[in-house]
mmCIF file of C-alpha atoms and ligand atoms in Angstrom:
data_model
loop_
_atom_site.group_PDB
_atom_site.id
_atom_site.type_symbol
_atom_site.label_atom_id
_atom_site.label_comp_id
_atom_site.label_asym_id
_atom_site.label_seq_id
_atom_site.Cartn_x
_atom_site.Cartn_y
_atom_site.Cartn_z
ATOM 1 C CA MET A 1 -8.271 9.678 -13.740
ATOM 2 C CA ALA A 2 -7.281 6.501 -11.977
ATOM 3 C CA GLU A 3 -7.890 3.033 -13.634
ATOM 4 C CA ILE A 4 -10.642 1.258 -11.515
ATOM 5 C CA VAL A 5 -10.611 -2.525 -11.891
ATOM 6 C CA ILE A 6 -13.364 -4.440 -10.324
ATOM 7 C CA VAL A 7 -12.570 -8.120 -9.832
ATOM 8 C CA PRO A 8 -14.394 -11.175 -8.453
ATOM 9 C CA ASP A 9 -12.133 -11.302 -5.101
ATOM 10 C CA ASP A 10 -8.842 -10.498 -3.712
ATOM 11 C CA GLN A 11 -7.210 -13.471 -5.253
ATOM 12 C CA VAL A 12 -7.671 -12.121 -8.642
ATOM 13 C CA ALA A 13 -6.613 -8.756 -7.455
ATOM 14 C CA GLY A 14 -3.425 -10.031 -6.035
ATOM 15 C CA GLU A 15 -2.444 -11.994 -9.216
ATOM 16 C CA LEU A 16 -3.284 -8.788 -11.270
ATOM 17 C CA ALA A 17 -1.266 -6.591 -8.880
ATOM 18 C CA ALA A 18 1.618 -8.963 -8.762
ATOM 19 C CA GLU A 19 1.812 -8.919 -12.539
ATOM 20 C CA ALA A 20 1.853 -5.504 -12.795
ATOM 21 C CA ILE A 21 4.374 -4.852 -10.090
ATOM 22 C CA LEU A 22 6.909 -7.456 -11.533
ATOM 23 C CA ARG A 23 6.627 -6.460 -15.102
ATOM 24 C CA ARG A 24 7.417 -2.965 -13.864
ATOM 25 C CA LEU A 25 10.284 -3.925 -11.588
ATOM 26 C CA ILE A 26 11.976 -6.822 -13.390
ATOM 27 C CA ASP A 27 13.828 -4.455 -15.974
ATOM 28 C CA GLU A 28 14.769 -1.568 -13.544
ATOM 29 C CA PRO A 29 18.445 -1.663 -12.880
ATOM 30 C CA GLU A 30 17.621 -0.604 -9.315
ATOM 31 C CA PRO A 31 13.846 -1.511 -8.728
ATOM 32 C CA VAL A 32 12.239 0.101 -5.883
ATOM 33 C CA LEU A 33 9.019 -1.120 -4.368
ATOM 34 C CA GLY A 34 6.654 0.263 -1.842
ATOM 35 C CA LEU A 35 5.223 -2.008 0.634
ATOM 36 C CA ALA A 36 2.116 -1.755 2.550
ATOM 37 C CA THR A 37 0.789 -4.008 5.532
ATOM 38 C CA GLY A 38 -2.495 -4.985 7.024
ATOM 39 C CA SER A 39 -4.637 -7.733 5.710
ATOM 40 C CA THR A 40 -5.124 -6.093 2.168
ATOM 41 C CA PRO A 41 -1.750 -6.710 0.331
ATOM 42 C CA THR A 42 -1.584 -10.294 1.445
ATOM 43 C CA SER A 43 -3.011 -11.795 -1.700
ATOM 44 C CA THR A 44 -0.602 -9.611 -3.677
ATOM 45 C CA TYR A 45 2.453 -10.841 -1.632
ATOM 46 C CA HIS A 46 1.434 -14.596 -2.025
ATOM 47 C CA ALA A 47 1.200 -14.207 -5.896
ATOM 48 C CA MET A 48 4.596 -12.242 -6.167
ATOM 49 C CA VAL A 49 5.969 -15.148 -3.911
ATOM 50 C CA ARG A 50 4.643 -17.655 -6.484
ATOM 51 C CA ARG A 51 5.796 -15.866 -9.522
ATOM 52 C CA ALA A 52 9.082 -14.499 -8.320
ATOM 53 C CA ALA A 53 10.659 -15.854 -5.192
ATOM 54 C CA GLY A 54 14.235 -16.328 -5.340
ATOM 55 C CA GLN A 55 14.648 -14.773 -8.718
ATOM 56 C CA ASP A 56 17.957 -13.445 -9.532
ATOM 57 C CA TRP A 57 17.053 -9.741 -10.246
ATOM 58 C CA LEU A 58 15.583 -9.589 -6.771
ATOM 59 C CA LYS A 59 19.146 -9.077 -5.465
ATOM 60 C CA ASN A 60 18.854 -5.620 -6.751
ATOM 61 C CA LEU A 61 15.689 -4.773 -5.281
ATOM 62 C CA LYS A 62 14.991 -2.279 -2.629
ATOM 63 C CA ALA A 63 11.694 -1.887 -0.799
ATOM 64 C CA PHE A 64 10.273 0.712 1.622
ATOM 65 C CA ALA A 65 7.404 0.408 3.783
ATOM 66 C CA LEU A 66 4.568 2.820 4.203
ATOM 67 C CA ASP A 67 4.549 2.956 7.924
ATOM 68 C CA GLU A 68 5.330 1.499 11.215
ATOM 69 C CA TYR A 69 3.800 1.656 14.969
ATOM 70 C CA VAL A 70 5.771 3.489 17.454
ATOM 71 C CA GLY A 71 6.958 2.434 20.579
ATOM 72 C CA LEU A 72 6.540 -1.419 19.888
ATOM 73 C CA PRO A 73 9.623 -3.327 21.552
ATOM 74 C CA ASP A 74 12.057 -5.068 18.766
ATOM 75 C CA GLY A 75 10.506 -8.029 17.377
ATOM 76 C CA HIS A 76 6.859 -7.608 18.468
ATOM 77 C CA PRO A 77 5.039 -9.991 16.129
ATOM 78 C CA GLU A 78 2.804 -7.127 15.134
ATOM 79 C CA SER A 79 5.271 -4.613 14.442
ATOM 80 C CA TYR A 80 5.167 -3.956 10.750
ATOM 81 C CA ALA A 81 8.897 -5.014 10.586
ATOM 82 C CA GLU A 82 7.886 -8.438 11.759
ATOM 83 C CA VAL A 83 4.869 -8.642 9.563
ATOM 84 C CA LEU A 84 6.757 -7.772 6.704
ATOM 85 C CA ARG A 85 9.588 -10.230 7.601
ATOM 86 C CA ARG A 86 7.004 -13.104 7.708
ATOM 87 C CA GLU A 87 4.878 -12.158 4.853
ATOM 88 C CA PHE A 88 7.180 -10.841 2.312
ATOM 89 C CA ILE A 89 10.940 -10.651 3.037
ATOM 90 C CA GLU A 90 11.438 -14.363 3.946
ATOM 91 C CA PRO A 91 8.865 -15.734 1.310
ATOM 92 C CA MET A 92 10.670 -13.763 -1.414
ATOM 93 C CA GLY A 93 14.076 -14.776 -0.441
ATOM 94 C CA LEU A 94 15.089 -11.269 0.273
ATOM 95 C CA VAL A 95 17.790 -10.205 2.918
ATOM 96 C CA PRO A 96 16.542 -8.017 5.768
ATOM 97 C CA ALA A 97 18.629 -5.110 4.826
ATOM 98 C CA GLN A 98 16.771 -4.707 1.422
ATOM 99 C CA VAL A 99 13.714 -3.815 3.103
ATOM 100 C CA MET A 100 13.651 -0.333 4.787
ATOM 101 C CA LEU A 101 10.985 0.500 7.612
ATOM 102 C CA PRO A 102 10.264 4.023 9.098
ATOM 103 C CA PRO A 103 11.908 3.245 12.474
ATOM 104 C CA GLY A 104 9.530 2.962 15.202
ATOM 105 C CA GLY A 105 11.686 3.148 18.354
ATOM 106 C CA LEU A 106 11.596 5.913 20.788
ATOM 107 C CA ASP A 107 15.476 6.609 20.562
ATOM 108 C CA GLY A 108 15.991 8.965 17.634
ATOM 109 C CA LEU A 109 12.281 9.347 16.853
ATOM 110 C CA SER A 110 12.528 12.836 16.303
ATOM 111 C CA THR A 111 14.774 12.812 13.546
ATOM 112 C CA ALA A 112 13.735 9.425 11.956
ATOM 113 C CA ALA A 113 11.489 10.638 9.549
ATOM 114 C CA ALA A 114 13.678 13.171 7.700
ATOM 115 C CA GLN A 115 16.164 10.188 7.532
ATOM 116 C CA TYR A 116 13.678 7.904 5.974
ATOM 117 C CA GLU A 117 12.834 10.503 3.321
ATOM 118 C CA ALA A 118 16.334 10.793 2.588
ATOM 119 C CA ALA A 119 16.874 7.185 2.268
ATOM 120 C CA ILE A 120 14.038 6.924 -0.428
ATOM 121 C CA ALA A 121 15.520 9.920 -2.540
ATOM 122 C CA ASP A 122 18.890 8.127 -2.405
ATOM 123 C CA ALA A 123 17.207 5.143 -3.684
ATOM 124 C CA GLY A 124 15.865 7.201 -6.510
ATOM 125 C CA GLY A 125 12.334 7.192 -5.426
ATOM 126 C CA ILE A 126 9.890 4.245 -5.412
ATOM 127 C CA ASP A 127 8.782 2.738 -8.784
ATOM 128 C CA VAL A 128 5.423 1.116 -7.727
ATOM 129 C CA GLN A 129 3.678 1.884 -4.114
ATOM 130 C CA ILE A 130 1.218 -0.634 -2.773
ATOM 131 C CA LEU A 131 -1.653 0.745 -0.877
ATOM 132 C CA GLY A 132 -4.430 -0.230 1.174
ATOM 133 C CA ILE A 133 -7.118 2.086 2.436
ATOM 134 C CA GLY A 134 -8.542 2.518 6.086
ATOM 135 C CA THR A 135 -12.126 2.485 6.743
ATOM 136 C CA ASP A 136 -11.576 6.386 7.556
ATOM 137 C CA GLY A 137 -9.995 6.783 4.125
ATOM 138 C CA HIS A 138 -6.391 6.725 5.197
ATOM 139 C CA ILE A 139 -3.381 5.741 3.358
ATOM 140 C CA GLY A 140 -0.359 4.686 5.073
ATOM 141 C CA PHE A 141 -1.231 6.019 8.513
ATOM 142 C CA ASN A 142 -2.294 9.405 7.346
ATOM 143 C CA GLU A 143 -5.222 9.870 9.313
ATOM 144 C CA PRO A 144 -8.224 12.436 8.195
ATOM 145 C CA GLY A 145 -6.819 16.081 8.432
ATOM 146 C CA SER A 146 -3.286 14.929 7.092
ATOM 147 C CA SER A 147 -1.814 17.418 4.856
ATOM 148 C CA LEU A 148 -2.094 16.468 0.927
ATOM 149 C CA ALA A 149 1.638 17.829 0.900
ATOM 150 C CA SER A 150 2.804 15.841 4.150
ATOM 151 C CA ARG A 151 6.070 14.029 4.170
ATOM 152 C CA THR A 152 7.046 11.242 6.443
ATOM 153 C CA ARG A 153 6.385 12.192 10.141
ATOM 154 C CA VAL A 154 5.045 10.962 13.420
ATOM 155 C CA LYS A 155 1.257 10.837 13.742
ATOM 156 C CA THR A 156 -1.195 10.101 16.332
ATOM 157 C CA LEU A 157 -3.661 6.962 15.265
ATOM 158 C CA ALA A 158 -7.301 7.947 15.017
ATOM 159 C CA GLU A 159 -9.284 5.752 17.281
ATOM 160 C CA SER A 160 -11.223 4.028 14.747
ATOM 161 C CA THR A 161 -7.940 2.785 13.227
ATOM 162 C CA ARG A 162 -6.913 1.793 16.698
ATOM 163 C CA ARG A 163 -10.098 -0.341 16.929
ATOM 164 C CA ASP A 164 -9.842 -1.784 13.524
ATOM 165 C CA ASN A 165 -6.361 -3.061 14.130
ATOM 166 C CA ALA A 166 -7.039 -4.380 17.694
ATOM 167 C CA ARG A 167 -7.906 -7.578 16.088
ATOM 168 C CA PHE A 168 -4.114 -8.178 15.541
ATOM 169 C CA PHE A 169 -3.481 -7.547 19.353
ATOM 170 C CA SER A 170 -4.746 -8.948 22.575
ATOM 171 C CA SER A 171 -6.614 -5.870 23.365
ATOM 172 C CA LEU A 172 -7.319 -2.289 22.499
ATOM 173 C CA ASP A 173 -5.127 -0.931 25.177
ATOM 174 C CA GLU A 174 -1.916 -2.754 23.260
ATOM 175 C CA VAL A 175 -2.536 -0.931 20.171
ATOM 176 C CA PRO A 176 0.078 1.771 19.882
ATOM 177 C CA VAL A 177 -0.984 5.243 20.030
ATOM 178 C CA HIS A 178 1.599 6.722 17.628
ATOM 179 C CA CYS A 179 2.848 5.768 14.288
ATOM 180 C CA ILE A 180 5.454 6.950 11.683
ATOM 181 C CA THR A 181 4.242 7.049 8.247
ATOM 182 C CA GLN A 182 5.131 8.433 4.791
ATOM 183 C CA GLY A 183 3.097 11.493 4.110
ATOM 184 C CA LEU A 184 0.633 11.801 1.366
ATOM 185 C CA GLY A 185 3.325 14.086 -0.478
ATOM 186 C CA THR A 186 5.627 11.291 -0.284
ATOM 187 C CA VAL A 187 3.326 8.629 -1.638
ATOM 188 C CA LEU A 188 2.416 11.207 -4.606
ATOM 189 C CA ASP A 189 6.380 10.994 -5.471
ATOM 190 C CA SER A 190 5.909 7.084 -6.333
ATOM 191 C CA ARG A 191 5.841 6.679 -10.002
ATOM 192 C CA HIS A 192 2.770 3.956 -9.947
ATOM 193 C CA LEU A 193 0.256 3.702 -7.197
ATOM 194 C CA ILE A 194 -1.647 0.526 -6.724
ATOM 195 C CA LEU A 195 -4.595 0.925 -4.414
ATOM 196 C CA LEU A 196 -6.284 -2.046 -3.030
ATOM 197 C CA ALA A 197 -9.640 -2.380 -1.410
ATOM 198 C CA PHE A 198 -11.718 -5.458 -0.397
ATOM 199 C CA GLY A 199 -14.760 -5.964 1.476
ATOM 200 C CA ALA A 200 -18.035 -4.313 2.110
ATOM 201 C CA HIS A 201 -16.417 -2.517 4.898
ATOM 202 C CA LYS A 202 -14.239 -0.565 2.608
ATOM 203 C CA ALA A 203 -17.002 0.441 -0.077
ATOM 204 C CA ASP A 204 -17.678 3.857 1.501
ATOM 205 C CA ALA A 205 -13.900 4.869 1.816
ATOM 206 C CA ILE A 206 -13.019 3.804 -1.687
ATOM 207 C CA ALA A 207 -15.868 5.309 -3.412
ATOM 208 C CA ALA A 208 -15.230 8.697 -1.480
ATOM 209 C CA ALA A 209 -11.367 8.275 -2.637
ATOM 210 C CA VAL A 210 -12.010 8.007 -6.080
ATOM 211 C CA GLU A 211 -15.096 9.682 -6.765
ATOM 212 C CA GLY A 212 -15.248 12.359 -3.877
ATOM 213 C CA PRO A 213 -13.837 15.737 -3.627
ATOM 214 C CA VAL A 214 -10.087 15.823 -3.012
ATOM 215 C CA SER A 215 -9.754 16.579 0.435
ATOM 216 C CA ALA A 216 -7.578 16.249 3.556
ATOM 217 C CA SER A 217 -10.654 14.903 5.502
ATOM 218 C CA LEU A 218 -10.436 11.811 2.988
ATOM 219 C CA PRO A 219 -6.686 11.395 2.815
ATOM 220 C CA ALA A 220 -6.862 8.508 0.112
ATOM 221 C CA SER A 221 -8.490 10.999 -2.226
ATOM 222 C CA VAL A 222 -4.959 12.562 -2.783
ATOM 223 C CA VAL A 223 -4.665 9.493 -5.365
ATOM 224 C CA GLN A 224 -6.586 11.842 -7.721
ATOM 225 C CA LEU A 225 -3.537 13.952 -7.942
ATOM 226 C CA HIS A 226 -1.598 11.412 -9.235
ATOM 227 C CA PRO A 227 -0.995 10.554 -13.111
ATOM 228 C CA HIS A 228 -0.737 6.816 -12.651
ATOM 229 C CA VAL A 229 -3.018 5.087 -10.392
ATOM 230 C CA THR A 230 -4.430 1.599 -10.662
ATOM 231 C CA VAL A 231 -7.289 0.680 -8.138
ATOM 232 C CA LEU A 232 -8.221 -3.065 -7.617
ATOM 233 C CA VAL A 233 -11.474 -3.654 -5.707
ATOM 234 C CA ASP A 234 -13.565 -6.598 -5.149
ATOM 235 C CA GLU A 235 -17.171 -6.574 -5.818
ATOM 236 C CA PRO A 236 -18.402 -5.775 -2.021
ATOM 237 C CA ALA A 237 -15.808 -2.877 -1.964
ATOM 238 C CA ALA A 238 -17.017 -1.713 -5.435
ATOM 239 C CA ALA A 239 -20.806 -1.422 -4.403
ATOM 240 C CA LYS A 240 -20.881 2.299 -3.506
ATOM 241 C CA PHE A 241 -19.278 3.531 -6.704
ATOM 242 C CA LYS A 242 -21.485 6.132 -8.850
ATOM 243 C CA HIS A 243 -19.617 4.982 -12.108
ATOM 244 C CA GLY A 244 -19.012 1.494 -11.508
ATOM 245 C CA ASP A 245 -20.628 0.400 -14.899
ATOM 246 C CA TYR A 246 -18.332 2.835 -16.633
ATOM 247 C CA TYR A 247 -15.142 1.294 -14.902
ATOM 248 C CA ARG A 248 -16.218 -2.392 -16.020
ATOM 249 C CA PHE A 249 -17.158 -1.213 -19.502
ATOM 250 C CA ALA A 250 -13.648 0.513 -20.018
ATOM 251 C CA TYR A 251 -11.586 -2.202 -18.599
ATOM 252 C CA ALA A 252 -13.575 -4.895 -20.769
ATOM 253 C CA ASN A 253 -12.574 -2.870 -23.840
ATOM 254 C CA LYS A 254 -9.059 -2.157 -23.238
ATOM 255 C CA PHE A 255 -6.622 -2.442 -26.042
ATOM 256 C CA GLU A 256 -3.965 -5.334 -25.783
ATOM 257 C CA TRP A 257 -1.467 -2.894 -25.071
ATOM 258 C CA GLN A 258 -3.072 -1.003 -22.443
ATOM 259 C CA ARG A 259 -1.976 -3.072 -19.626
ATOM 260 C CA LEU A 260 -2.161 -2.198 -15.840
HETATM 261 P P1 LIG B 1 -6.328 -3.545 6.282
HETATM 262 O O1 LIG B 1 -5.994 -1.785 6.541
HETATM 263 O O2 LIG B 1 -5.702 -4.099 5.047
HETATM 264 O O3 LIG B 1 -5.914 -4.436 7.398
HETATM 265 O O4 LIG B 1 -7.824 -3.649 5.954
HETATM 266 C C1 LIG B 1 -5.700 -1.197 5.587
HETATM 267 C C2 LIG B 1 -5.348 -0.075 6.242
HETATM 268 O O5 LIG B 1 -5.779 0.328 7.169
HETATM 269 O O6 LIG B 1 -4.575 0.899 5.389
#
């Protein structure tokens, strides 16, 4: 079962996630981190920057983003390449070549996904993958109906996702229709998954993901098939758990050596 940790707010979650990520990566000769975008990972990135920006070992770090919009012009401020540059790459003191994203340009799009998969494999796979969850239960941009064995590919965004993300654009029409995303099978290959969910609007999706049936209709439920998953949620996002009391009890009674 996933380890589910209910915390007071996203700041506490960010500190716990950053601590677990850094502890895992710092001793790897070739550390590989999986990055998410959206609002959810912001507190984790801030905590990582506070704890580790500019440290020497980061020179060996490679990172792979989960997904990217298709068809935004280079340098568009809401492209995930730009979001990660602003929120993670520059504040951490990394050079851009250390961080790869699935390329969202229209040129070469038909072969981009397979090349991205090969790049992750060449790097030795992802040690820790950060994940958010969409209100429709997506992880990455794997919308409902995504194969649980899917690999990186071009997908069409769900209307609900485009509406959720319209807040980052000046209108709904500007939100791209297509994306390129790691598949659910790709995500399962990462060695540790850290799934974050904050706010009451995520409560149904996160409860279904960890307590509901494993189903392509709720893509995040695929994490139930992974042997090492940490789920960090704030109180509003935890409101719909059936077994919330048990998760709190288990976390409060961990042995010292049982860290995240
Ligand atoms: P959010 O999006 O972090 O902006 O809420 C999460 C997601 O859609 O995966």
